[in-house]
Coordinates of C-alpha atoms in Angstrom, one line a residue:
Chain A
X1 CA -8.6 16.8 6.8
X2 CA -5.7 18.1 4.8
X3 CA -6.7 20.9 2.6
X4 CA -5.3 21.9 -0.7
X5 CA -4.7 25.4 0.7
X6 CA -2.4 24.0 3.3
X7 CA 0.1 23.0 0.7
X8 CA 2.4 25.9 0.1
X9 CA 2.0 27.4 -3.4
X10 CA 5.0 28.3 -5.3
X11 CA 5.1 32.1 -5.2
X12 CA 8.0 33.0 -7.5
X13 CA 7.0 31.3 -10.7
X14 CA 8.8 32.4 -13.7
X15 CA 6.6 34.5 -15.9
X16 CA 4.8 32.9 -18.9
X17 CA 4.5 29.5 -17.2
X18 CA 2.0 27.4 -19.0
X19 CA -1.2 27.0 -17.1
X20 CA -3.8 24.3 -17.9
X21 CA -7.2 26.0 -18.1
X22 CA -10.6 24.6 -18.5
X23 CA -10.9 25.7 -22.2
X24 CA -7.5 24.9 -23.4
X25 CA -4.1 26.4 -22.5
X26 CA -3.4 29.8 -21.2
X27 CA -0.1 31.5 -21.2
X28 CA -0.2 33.2 -17.9
X29 CA 1.8 35.9 -16.3
X30 CA 2.5 36.5 -12.7
X31 CA -0.8 38.3 -12.1
X32 CA -2.7 35.0 -12.5
X33 CA -0.3 33.1 -10.3
X34 CA -0.8 35.5 -7.5
X35 CA -4.3 34.2 -7.0
X36 CA -3.3 30.9 -5.7
X37 CA -2.4 31.7 -2.1
X38 CA -5.7 33.0 -1.0
X39 CA -7.5 32.5 2.3
X40 CA -6.8 29.3 4.1
X41 CA -9.6 27.6 5.9
X42 CA -7.3 25.2 7.8
X43 CA -7.3 25.1 11.6
X44 CA -4.9 27.7 12.8
X45 CA -2.3 26.4 15.3
X46 CA -1.6 29.9 16.6
X47 CA -3.7 32.9 16.8
X48 CA -1.3 35.6 15.8
X49 CA 1.7 36.0 13.5
X50 CA 4.0 35.8 16.5
X51 CA 5.4 32.2 17.0
X52 CA 5.5 30.9 20.6
X53 CA 8.5 31.8 22.8
X54 CA 8.5 29.2 25.6
X55 CA 11.4 26.6 25.5
X56 CA 10.6 23.6 23.4
X57 CA 10.9 19.9 23.6
X58 CA 14.1 18.0 24.3
X59 CA 16.2 16.0 21.9
X60 CA 15.0 12.5 21.0
X61 CA 16.8 9.3 20.2
X62 CA 14.8 8.7 17.1
X63 CA 12.8 11.5 15.6
X64 CA 9.2 11.0 14.4
X65 CA 6.8 13.1 12.4
X66 CA 5.0 16.1 14.0
X67 CA 1.9 15.2 16.1
X68 CA 0.0 17.3 13.6
X69 CA 0.8 14.8 10.9
X70 CA -0.9 11.9 12.7
X71 CA -3.3 11.3 9.8
X72 CA -0.4 10.6 7.4
X73 CA -0.4 6.9 7.9
X74 CA -0.6 3.8 5.8
X75 CA -3.8 3.3 3.9
X76 CA -6.4 0.6 4.0
X77 CA -4.7 -2.0 6.1
X78 CA -6.4 -5.2 5.1
X79 CA -5.6 -8.9 5.8
X80 CA -7.0 -12.2 4.8
X81 CA -9.8 -13.5 6.9
X82 CA -8.5 -15.5 9.9
X83 CA -5.0 -13.9 9.6
X84 CA -3.5 -10.7 10.7
X85 CA -0.2 -10.8 8.8
X86 CA -1.3 -11.9 5.3
X87 CA -2.4 -8.8 3.5
X88 CA -1.4 -5.3 2.5
X89 CA -1.3 -1.7 3.3
X90 CA -0.7 1.3 1.1
X91 CA 1.6 4.4 1.0
X92 CA -0.5 7.6 1.6
X93 CA 0.7 9.0 -1.7
X94 CA -1.6 12.0 -1.6
X95 CA 0.0 13.3 1.6
X96 CA 3.6 13.1 0.4
X97 CA 5.7 15.3 -1.9
X98 CA 9.0 14.7 -3.5
X99 CA 9.8 11.1 -4.6
X100 CA 11.2 9.2 -1.6
X101 CA 8.7 7.2 0.5
X102 CA 9.5 7.5 4.2
X103 CA 10.5 4.0 5.3
X104 CA 7.6 3.8 7.8
X105 CA 5.1 4.5 5.1
X106 CA 6.4 2.1 2.4
X107 CA 3.6 -0.1 1.3
X108 CA 3.3 -3.6 2.7
X109 CA 2.3 -6.9 1.1
X110 CA 3.0 -9.9 3.3
X111 CA 1.9 -13.5 2.9
X112 CA 2.7 -14.9 6.3
X113 CA 3.2 -11.8 8.5
X114 CA 6.4 -9.9 9.3
X115 CA 9.0 -12.3 10.9
X116 CA 11.2 -10.8 13.6
X117 CA 14.6 -12.1 12.6
X118 CA 17.7 -11.8 14.8
X119 CA 20.4 -10.4 12.4
X120 CA 23.2 -12.3 14.0
X121 CA 21.5 -15.6 13.3
X122 CA 20.4 -14.9 9.8
X123 CA 22.3 -16.2 6.8
X124 CA 21.9 -16.1 3.0
X125 CA 22.6 -19.5 1.5
X126 CA 23.4 -19.8 -2.2
X127 CA 23.3 -23.3 -3.6
X128 CA 22.0 -25.6 -6.4
X129 CA 23.8 -25.4 -9.7
X130 CA 26.9 -23.8 -8.3
X131 CA 30.5 -25.1 -7.8
X132 CA 30.5 -24.4 -4.1
X133 CA 27.4 -23.7 -1.9
X134 CA 28.0 -20.7 0.3
X135 CA 26.5 -19.0 3.2
X136 CA 26.8 -15.2 4.0
X137 CA 26.0 -13.6 7.3
X138 CA 25.5 -9.8 7.7
X139 CA 29.0 -9.2 8.9
X140 CA 30.5 -10.8 5.8
X141 CA 28.1 -9.0 3.4
X142 CA 29.1 -5.7 4.9
X143 CA 32.7 -6.3 3.6
X144 CA 31.4 -6.5 0.0
X145 CA 31.1 -3.6 -2.4
X146 CA 27.7 -2.0 -2.2
X147 CA 25.7 0.0 -4.6
X148 CA 23.0 2.6 -3.8
X149 CA 20.1 3.5 -6.1
X150 CA 16.8 5.3 -5.8
X151 CA 14.2 3.0 -7.3
X152 CA 10.5 2.2 -7.1
X153 CA 8.9 -1.0 -5.9
X154 CA 5.3 -1.7 -7.0
X155 CA 3.0 -4.6 -6.2
X156 CA 1.7 -5.9 -9.5
X157 CA -1.8 -5.9 -8.0
X158 CA -1.6 -2.2 -7.5
X159 CA -4.5 -0.1 -8.9
X160 CA -6.5 -3.3 -9.6
X161 CA -9.4 -1.6 -7.7
X162 CA -10.0 0.2 -11.0
X163 CA -11.2 -3.0 -12.6
X164 CA -14.3 -3.1 -10.5
X165 CA -17.3 -2.3 -12.7
X166 CA -18.3 0.8 -10.7
X167 CA -15.8 3.4 -9.6
X168 CA -15.2 3.1 -5.9
X169 CA -15.3 6.1 -3.6
X170 CA -11.6 5.6 -2.7
X171 CA -8.7 8.0 -2.5
X172 CA -5.3 7.9 -4.2
X173 CA -3.6 5.7 -1.6
X174 CA -6.6 3.3 -1.5
X175 CA -6.3 2.7 -5.2
X176 CA -2.6 3.2 -6.0
X177 CA -0.8 3.0 -2.6
X178 CA 1.0 -0.3 -3.4
X179 CA 3.9 1.7 -4.9
X180 CA 6.8 3.3 -3.1
X181 CA 10.2 4.6 -3.8
X182 CA 13.3 4.3 -1.7
X183 CA 17.0 4.7 -1.8
X184 CA 18.2 1.0 -1.6
X185 CA 21.7 0.0 -0.7
X186 CA 23.1 -3.4 -1.0
X187 CA 25.5 -5.9 -2.5
X188 CA 25.2 -6.7 -6.2
X189 CA 24.0 -10.2 -6.4
X190 CA 26.4 -10.9 -9.2
X191 CA 29.4 -10.8 -6.8
X192 CA 27.9 -13.5 -4.6
X193 CA 26.8 -15.7 -7.5
X194 CA 30.2 -15.4 -9.1
X195 CA 31.9 -16.4 -5.9
X196 CA 29.7 -19.5 -5.6
X197 CA 30.6 -20.4 -9.2
X198 CA 27.7 -20.5 -11.6
X199 CA 27.2 -23.9 -13.2
X200 CA 26.6 -23.7 -17.0
X201 CA 23.3 -25.5 -16.6
X202 CA 21.9 -22.7 -14.4
X203 CA 19.3 -20.4 -15.9
X204 CA 17.0 -19.6 -13.0
X205 CA 17.5 -18.5 -9.4
X206 CA 14.8 -19.5 -7.0
X207 CA 14.6 -16.9 -4.2
X208 CA 13.1 -17.8 -0.9
X209 CA 12.2 -15.7 2.2
X210 CA 12.5 -16.6 5.8
X211 CA 8.9 -15.7 6.5
X212 CA 6.8 -18.5 8.0
X213 CA 5.4 -19.4 4.6
X214 CA 8.9 -19.4 3.0
X215 CA 7.5 -17.4 0.1
X216 CA 9.5 -18.1 -3.1
X217 CA 9.7 -16.8 -6.7
X218 CA 11.8 -17.9 -9.7
X219 CA 14.0 -15.1 -11.1
X220 CA 15.9 -15.4 -14.4
X221 CA 19.6 -15.7 -13.8
X222 CA 20.2 -12.9 -16.3
X223 CA 18.3 -10.5 -14.1
X224 CA 20.3 -11.6 -11.0
X225 CA 23.5 -10.9 -12.9
X226 CA 22.3 -7.6 -14.3
X227 CA 21.0 -5.3 -11.6
X228 CA 19.7 -7.4 -8.7
X229 CA 21.0 -6.5 -5.3
X230 CA 20.8 -8.0 -1.8
X231 CA 19.5 -4.9 -0.1
X232 CA 20.6 -4.2 3.5
X233 CA 19.6 -0.5 3.7
X234 CA 16.6 1.5 2.9
X235 CA 16.8 5.3 2.9
X236 CA 20.1 5.2 4.7
X237 CA 19.1 3.0 7.6
X238 CA 18.8 -0.8 7.9
X239 CA 15.7 -2.3 6.2
X240 CA 12.5 -2.0 8.3
X241 CA 11.2 -5.4 9.4
X242 CA 8.2 -5.1 7.1
X243 CA 10.6 -4.5 4.2
X244 CA 12.7 -7.6 4.7
X245 CA 15.1 -7.0 7.7
X246 CA 17.8 -7.9 7.8
X247 CA 18.1 -8.5 4.0
X248 CA 15.9 -8.7 0.9
X249 CA 16.3 -9.3 -2.8
X250 CA 15.7 -6.1 -4.8
X251 CA 14.9 -6.5 -8.5
X252 CA 14.6 -3.0 -10.1
X253 CA 11.5 -2.6 -12.3
X254 CA 10.1 -6.0 -11.6
X255 CA 6.8 -6.7 -9.9
X256 CA 7.3 -6.3 -6.2
X257 CA 6.4 -9.9 -5.3
X258 CA 9.7 -11.1 -6.8
X259 CA 11.9 -8.9 -4.6
X260 CA 11.8 -11.5 -1.9
X261 CA 11.9 -10.1 1.7
X262 CA 13.8 -11.7 4.5
X263 CA 15.9 -13.4 1.8
X264 CA 17.6 -16.5 3.2
X265 CA 18.0 -18.9 0.2
X266 CA 18.9 -18.7 -3.4
X267 CA 18.9 -21.9 -5.4
X268 CA 20.3 -22.0 -8.9
X269 CA 18.4 -24.3 -11.2
X270 CA 17.9 -25.1 -14.9
X271 CA 14.1 -24.6 -14.5
X272 CA 11.7 -22.2 -12.8
X273 CA 10.0 -23.7 -9.7
X274 CA 6.5 -22.9 -11.0
X275 CA 5.7 -22.1 -7.4
X276 CA 2.2 -21.1 -6.3
X277 CA 3.2 -17.5 -6.4
X278 CA 4.0 -17.6 -10.1
X279 CA 1.3 -20.0 -11.3
X280 CA -2.0 -19.7 -9.3
X281 CA -1.1 -16.1 -8.4
X282 CA 0.8 -13.4 -10.3
X283 CA -0.3 -14.7 -13.6
X284 CA -2.5 -12.6 -15.9
X285 CA -5.8 -14.3 -17.0
X286 CA -6.8 -12.9 -20.3
X287 CA -10.1 -12.8 -22.2
X288 CA -10.6 -16.2 -23.7
X289 CA -9.4 -18.0 -20.6
X290 CA -5.7 -18.3 -21.3
X291 CA -3.2 -16.8 -18.8
X292 CA 0.1 -15.1 -19.3
X293 CA 2.9 -16.0 -16.9
X294 CA 6.2 -14.4 -16.0
X295 CA 5.1 -10.8 -16.7
X296 CA 7.9 -9.4 -14.7
X297 CA 8.3 -5.7 -15.7
X298 CA 6.0 -3.2 -14.3
X299 CA 4.4 -1.0 -16.9
X300 CA 4.5 2.8 -17.4
X301 CA 2.1 4.5 -15.1
X302 CA 1.3 7.9 -13.6
X303 CA -1.1 9.3 -11.0
X304 CA -2.0 12.8 -10.0
X305 CA -1.6 12.8 -6.2
X306 CA -2.9 16.3 -5.8
X307 CA -5.6 17.3 -6.3
X308 CA -7.1 13.9 -5.5
X309 CA -10.0 12.6 -3.4
X310 CA -9.8 14.1 0.1
X311 CA -7.6 17.0 -1.1
X312 CA -10.5 19.2 -2.1
X313 CA -10.3 22.5 -3.8
X314 CA -11.3 25.6 -1.9
X315 CA -12.0 28.3 -4.3
X316 CA -11.3 29.0 -8.0
X317 CA -7.8 30.1 -8.9
X318 CA -4.5 28.5 -9.5
X319 CA -3.6 25.1 -8.2
X320 CA -0.5 23.0 -8.7
X321 CA -1.3 19.6 -10.3
X322 CA 1.3 17.3 -8.9
X323 CA 1.9 13.6 -9.4
X324 CA 4.1 10.6 -9.7
X325 CA 5.2 8.7 -12.8
X326 CA 7.4 5.6 -13.3
X327 CA 8.1 2.7 -15.6
X328 CA 9.7 -0.6 -15.0
X329 CA 10.8 -0.7 -18.6
X330 CA 13.3 2.1 -18.3
X331 CA 12.9 5.8 -18.0
X332 CA 10.1 8.3 -18.7
X333 CA 10.1 10.4 -21.8
X334 CA 6.9 12.4 -21.1
X335 CA 4.0 13.0 -18.8
X336 CA 1.0 15.0 -20.0
X337 CA -1.9 16.3 -18.0
X338 CA -5.5 17.1 -18.9
X339 CA -8.2 19.0 -17.1
X340 CA -11.0 18.2 -19.6
X341 CA -11.1 14.4 -19.5
X342 CA -8.5 13.9 -22.2
X343 CA -9.8 16.3 -24.9
X344 CA -6.7 18.4 -24.6
X345 CA -3.3 17.8 -23.0
X346 CA -0.2 19.8 -22.0
X347 CA 3.2 18.5 -21.0
X348 CA 3.9 18.4 -17.3
X349 CA 7.3 19.4 -16.1
X350 CA 9.7 17.2 -14.1
X351 CA 11.9 18.3 -11.2
X352 CA 15.1 17.8 -13.1
X353 CA 15.8 15.0 -15.4
X354 CA 13.6 12.0 -14.9
X355 CA 15.3 9.0 -13.3
X356 CA 15.0 5.5 -14.6
X357 CA 13.1 2.8 -12.6
X358 CA 12.2 5.5 -10.0
X359 CA 9.2 7.5 -9.0
X360 CA 9.4 10.9 -10.7
X361 CA 7.5 13.9 -9.6
X362 CA 5.7 15.9 -12.3
X363 CA 3.9 19.2 -12.0
X364 CA 1.7 21.5 -13.9
X365 CA -0.1 24.7 -13.0
X366 CA -3.9 24.7 -13.4
X367 CA -6.3 27.5 -13.4
X368 CA -9.5 26.2 -11.9
X369 CA -12.5 28.2 -12.9
X370 CA -14.8 26.7 -10.3
X371 CA -16.6 24.4 -12.7
X372 CA -16.6 20.6 -12.9
X373 CA -13.4 19.2 -14.4
X374 CA -11.8 15.9 -15.1
X375 CA -8.1 15.6 -14.2
X376 CA -5.9 13.0 -15.9
X377 CA -2.3 12.3 -16.4
X378 CA -0.7 10.2 -19.1
X379 CA 2.9 8.9 -19.0
X380 CA 5.1 7.7 -21.9
X381 CA 8.2 5.8 -21.2
X382 CA 11.6 5.6 -22.9
X383 CA 10.5 2.3 -24.6
X384 CA 7.7 4.2 -26.3
X385 CA 4.9 2.8 -24.2
X386 CA 2.0 5.2 -23.3
X387 CA -0.6 4.6 -20.7
X388 CA -3.9 3.5 -22.3
X389 CA -7.4 4.6 -21.3
X390 CA -9.3 2.3 -18.9
X391 CA -11.6 1.2 -21.8
X392 CA -8.7 0.3 -24.0
X393 CA -6.9 -1.6 -21.2
X394 CA -9.9 -3.6 -20.4
X395 CA -10.6 -4.3 -24.0
X396 CA -7.1 -5.7 -24.4
X397 CA -6.6 -7.5 -21.1
X398 CA -10.1 -8.0 -19.7
X399 CA -11.5 -7.3 -16.3
X400 CA -9.9 -10.4 -14.7
X401 CA -6.2 -9.9 -15.5
X402 CA -6.0 -8.1 -12.1
X403 CA -2.2 -7.7 -12.2
X404 CA -0.3 -5.0 -14.1
X405 CA -3.2 -2.5 -14.4
X406 CA -1.7 0.7 -15.7
X407 CA -4.5 2.7 -17.4
X408 CA -5.0 6.4 -17.1
X409 CA -6.6 7.5 -13.8
X410 CA -9.3 10.2 -13.9
X411 CA -10.2 12.4 -10.9
X412 CA -13.6 14.2 -11.2
X413 CA -13.6 17.7 -9.7
X414 CA -17.1 19.0 -8.8
X415 CA -18.1 22.6 -8.8
X416 CA -17.9 22.7 -5.0
X417 CA -14.3 21.6 -5.1
X418 CA -14.8 17.9 -4.1
X419 CA -12.6 15.4 -5.9
X420 CA -13.7 11.9 -6.6
X421 CA -12.4 8.7 -8.3
X422 CA -14.3 8.2 -11.6
X423 CA -14.2 6.3 -14.8
X424 CA -14.1 8.8 -17.7
X425 CA -12.7 6.9 -20.6
Chain B
X1 CA 25.6 -20.5 -20.9
X2 CA 25.0 -17.9 -18.3
X3 CA 26.0 -14.4 -19.0
X4 CA 29.6 -13.6 -18.1
X5 CA 29.7 -11.8 -14.7
X6 CA 31.1 -8.4 -15.2
X7 CA 32.0 -6.6 -12.0
X8 CA 32.8 -3.0 -11.8
X9 CA 36.1 -2.7 -10.1
X10 CA 38.0 0.3 -8.8
X11 CA 41.3 1.0 -10.4
X12 CA 44.3 -0.9 -9.1
X13 CA 46.3 1.4 -6.8
X14 CA 48.6 1.0 -3.9
X15 CA 48.5 3.2 -0.9
X16 CA 52.0 3.6 0.3
X17 CA 52.1 4.5 3.9
X18 CA 55.3 5.5 5.8
X19 CA 55.1 4.8 9.5
X20 CA 58.0 5.0 11.9
X21 CA 60.4 5.0 8.9
X22 CA 59.1 1.6 7.7
X23 CA 57.5 1.3 4.3
X24 CA 54.1 -0.4 4.8
X25 CA 52.3 -1.5 1.7
X26 CA 48.6 -1.2 2.3
X27 CA 47.1 -2.1 -1.0
X28 CA 43.7 -0.9 -2.3
X29 CA 42.8 -4.0 -4.1
X30 CA 41.9 -4.1 -7.7
X31 CA 40.3 -7.5 -7.5
X32 CA 37.4 -6.4 -5.3
X33 CA 35.9 -9.8 -4.7
X34 CA 36.1 -10.4 -1.0
X35 CA 35.2 -14.1 -1.3
X36 CA 34.1 -14.4 2.2
X37 CA 31.3 -17.0 1.8
X38 CA 31.3 -19.9 4.2
X39 CA 31.0 -23.4 2.6
X40 CA 27.8 -25.2 3.3
X41 CA 27.7 -28.9 3.7
X42 CA 25.4 -31.3 1.8
X43 CA 23.8 -32.3 5.1
X44 CA 22.9 -28.7 6.0
X45 CA 21.5 -28.2 2.5
X46 CA 19.3 -31.3 2.6
X47 CA 17.5 -29.9 5.6
X48 CA 17.3 -26.4 4.1
X49 CA 16.3 -27.0 0.5
X50 CA 12.5 -27.4 0.0
X51 CA 12.3 -26.4 -3.6
X52 CA 10.2 -28.7 -5.7
X53 CA 10.5 -28.4 -9.5
X54 CA 7.7 -29.2 -11.9
X55 CA 9.4 -32.4 -13.0
X56 CA 9.3 -33.7 -9.5
X57 CA 12.9 -33.0 -8.5
X58 CA 13.0 -32.1 -4.8
X59 CA 10.0 -34.2 -3.8
X60 CA 10.7 -36.2 -0.6
X61 CA 10.0 -39.8 0.1
X62 CA 6.6 -40.8 1.4
X63 CA 3.1 -41.3 0.0
X64 CA -0.5 -40.8 0.8
X65 CA -4.0 -41.0 -0.8
X66 CA -7.2 -39.0 -0.6
X67 CA -8.9 -41.3 1.9
X68 CA -6.1 -40.5 4.4
X69 CA -5.9 -36.9 3.3
X70 CA -9.6 -36.3 4.1
X71 CA -8.8 -36.6 7.8
X72 CA -5.9 -34.3 7.6
X73 CA -8.0 -31.8 5.7
X74 CA -10.8 -32.0 8.3
X75 CA -8.2 -31.2 11.1
X76 CA -6.0 -28.6 9.6
X77 CA -7.7 -27.0 6.5
X78 CA -11.4 -27.0 6.7
X79 CA -11.7 -24.0 9.0
X80 CA -10.4 -21.6 6.4
X81 CA -11.1 -23.5 3.1
X82 CA -14.5 -25.1 3.8
X83 CA -15.8 -28.5 3.1
X84 CA -14.3 -30.0 0.0
X85 CA -12.3 -26.8 -0.6
X86 CA -15.4 -24.7 -1.2
X87 CA -17.3 -22.0 0.7
X88 CA -14.5 -21.4 3.1
X89 CA -13.6 -18.0 4.5
X90 CA -10.4 -18.1 2.5
X91 CA -9.2 -19.2 -0.9
X92 CA -11.4 -21.5 -2.8
X93 CA -9.5 -24.7 -3.7
X94 CA -11.9 -26.8 -5.8
X95 CA -14.5 -26.5 -8.6
X96 CA -14.7 -23.7 -11.1
X97 CA -13.8 -25.8 -14.1
X98 CA -14.9 -24.0 -17.3
X99 CA -15.2 -20.6 -15.7
X100 CA -11.9 -19.1 -16.9
X101 CA -13.7 -17.9 -20.1
X102 CA -16.5 -16.3 -18.1
X103 CA -16.8 -12.9 -16.7
X104 CA -16.4 -14.3 -13.2
X105 CA -13.6 -16.8 -13.4
X106 CA -13.0 -19.1 -10.4
X107 CA -9.3 -19.9 -10.1
X108 CA -8.9 -23.2 -8.2
X109 CA -6.5 -26.1 -8.2
X110 CA -8.8 -27.9 -10.6
X111 CA -9.6 -25.0 -12.9
X112 CA -6.4 -23.0 -12.9
X113 CA -3.2 -24.5 -11.3
X114 CA -1.0 -25.9 -14.0
X115 CA 1.2 -28.2 -11.9
X116 CA 0.4 -30.7 -9.1
X117 CA 3.9 -30.3 -7.8
X118 CA 3.2 -26.6 -6.9
X119 CA 0.4 -27.8 -4.7
X120 CA 2.6 -30.1 -2.7
X121 CA 5.3 -27.5 -2.5
X122 CA 3.0 -24.7 -1.3
X123 CA 1.3 -26.8 1.3
X124 CA 4.6 -27.9 2.6
X125 CA 6.1 -24.4 2.8
X126 CA 3.2 -22.4 3.8
X127 CA 0.3 -24.4 5.3
X128 CA -1.4 -24.8 7.7
X129 CA -1.2 -21.0 8.0
X130 CA -0.7 -21.0 11.7
X131 CA 1.7 -24.0 11.8
X132 CA 3.6 -24.3 8.4
X133 CA 6.0 -27.2 8.4
X134 CA 4.0 -29.2 10.9
X135 CA 2.8 -31.9 8.6
X136 CA 5.0 -34.9 7.8
X137 CA 5.7 -36.1 4.3
X138 CA 3.0 -38.8 4.3
X139 CA 0.5 -36.2 5.6
X140 CA 1.5 -33.8 2.9
X141 CA 1.1 -36.3 0.1
X142 CA -2.2 -37.4 1.6
X143 CA -3.7 -33.9 1.8
X144 CA -2.3 -33.1 -1.7
X145 CA -4.1 -36.3 -2.9
X146 CA -7.3 -35.2 -1.2
X147 CA -7.3 -31.8 -2.9
X148 CA -6.6 -33.4 -6.3
X149 CA -9.4 -35.9 -5.6
X150 CA -11.9 -33.1 -4.6
X151 CA -11.1 -31.6 -8.0
X152 CA -11.9 -34.9 -9.7
X153 CA -8.4 -35.1 -11.0
X154 CA -7.4 -38.4 -9.3
X155 CA -9.3 -41.3 -7.6
X156 CA -9.7 -41.6 -3.8
X157 CA -7.2 -44.4 -3.5
X158 CA -4.6 -43.2 -5.9
X159 CA -1.3 -43.0 -4.1
X160 CA 0.6 -39.7 -4.5
X161 CA 4.4 -39.9 -4.1
X162 CA 7.5 -38.5 -5.7
X163 CA 6.9 -40.5 -8.9
X164 CA 3.1 -40.2 -9.3
X165 CA 2.6 -36.6 -8.3
X166 CA 4.6 -35.0 -11.2
X167 CA 2.7 -37.2 -13.6
X168 CA -0.7 -36.0 -12.6
X169 CA -2.5 -34.4 -15.6
X170 CA -3.7 -31.0 -14.4
X171 CA -6.8 -29.8 -16.3
X172 CA -5.3 -26.4 -17.1
X173 CA -1.8 -27.5 -17.6
X174 CA -1.7 -26.0 -21.1
X175 CA -3.7 -22.9 -20.3
X176 CA -0.7 -20.7 -19.8
X177 CA 1.5 -18.8 -22.1
X178 CA 5.1 -18.6 -20.8
X179 CA 7.7 -16.4 -22.4
X180 CA 10.7 -18.2 -24.0

């Protein structure tokens, strides 16, 4: 088990940092902060303060995490009955810090498994309402200008577990793990569409993957010309197979399902395809029985990754509340945190200026007095949207909308330091 | 009209390189549009393009009815989707009409799907799960007809083809709000 006390506490806090206390806000000096780095109950890997002296392991062709981090793996790998490749797995958010998701821990959502594509045989074809249908192989694409941005990708079914009538005994990754953030590098799609020559009748681009089920989604042409890229690299290396190797569509801020992996075909049309993935799935059924379609943008959201279930508190004292916040509708303007179930809030701080369409790390110091607490975070984006409470979300969208759930998450802290998923408001 | 493509281009410059006394012009291009795409022929595209639009464009030749489709369903579909599209281990395909307003909505072809063309398209691109692309056009139309029949949307001898399928009146056709 990874313990809270294993996470290094920041020792050199500036004085007068705001600390969230049980009964409101304290303005704390350095004496209070010194309490945070107390006795660790973790398994010691060495018995003295003297590190080992024997010669270590050799160089490796491709490095991997320490053997001691073997429990930092994708969460809740689940697949449809009768299949192994149609399903999902989650990023272990509570074990990560910073904002970049290691490529091997990026969440997965596949509909026909992960195809193993030979890069030299793979081509992207652009056709339909264009002057000249064109094909691009990887060598050719590498001669185009590329752009690099750090942006999140979130499955629109992420966090839907919180629609279940009773709060499940699940951890942060189990509930919210279908969001990740990477540095994506690729060719702006506008270059390729322009080269093919967009016919004036075109208003949609139907993107199709080379997975066995040829999964497809209709994307507004305007998005394709705005900030869509054909991504070839993830965190500096070629895409991982489970993220679309050798090329994928990447649509910043849009629901993850639309960023078609293993991209092989783009057809320009005057109409959306109304494919299965955008009609029978990925539409939002509302109370009253009507459904809303084409809800592309992901909404503003935040989650406290630590403390969270499994990262239990050890003894009263100072802890760093840390979490992630993002919005598909732009940037973040604010993240607030509460330790009393939303009765009082203080502003969390970001590491530097928040970045648009990316995961942003927020932090707040918290003085835990050893009594039960309810931890929450609440994000507001640059478009003025603020996360609602769960009750407000369900009242507006119902319990069956399933996609685009973005209500405030509450973690219940018990007197013994256990942390649990709960429904507070 | 589509938005005008605006590309961010580096400033036009020329790198002048002297080599062995010769002036070699090695331009850094301002017009950074490599234009390297290879033309694709109509023949290649006809094999590649499987998109079906809701008005029926893209549907292939061929036809089939529910009586034929029942056999195909028994062979390729029933293991996952159950008899008549119900009680299978995977997605339920029929029934559920009227449940969308309830607390436990059942989303099926009959209760939820707005377009019959999507059904043909999805079966052709993705089903059967272990062998997508293995059914021929007549089989695809027939199993599509069977699924519409089990949902009481068409009769058991109604022929589904490129003309009749887009005209099928899906029960929840108007149950969606799409943005402009």
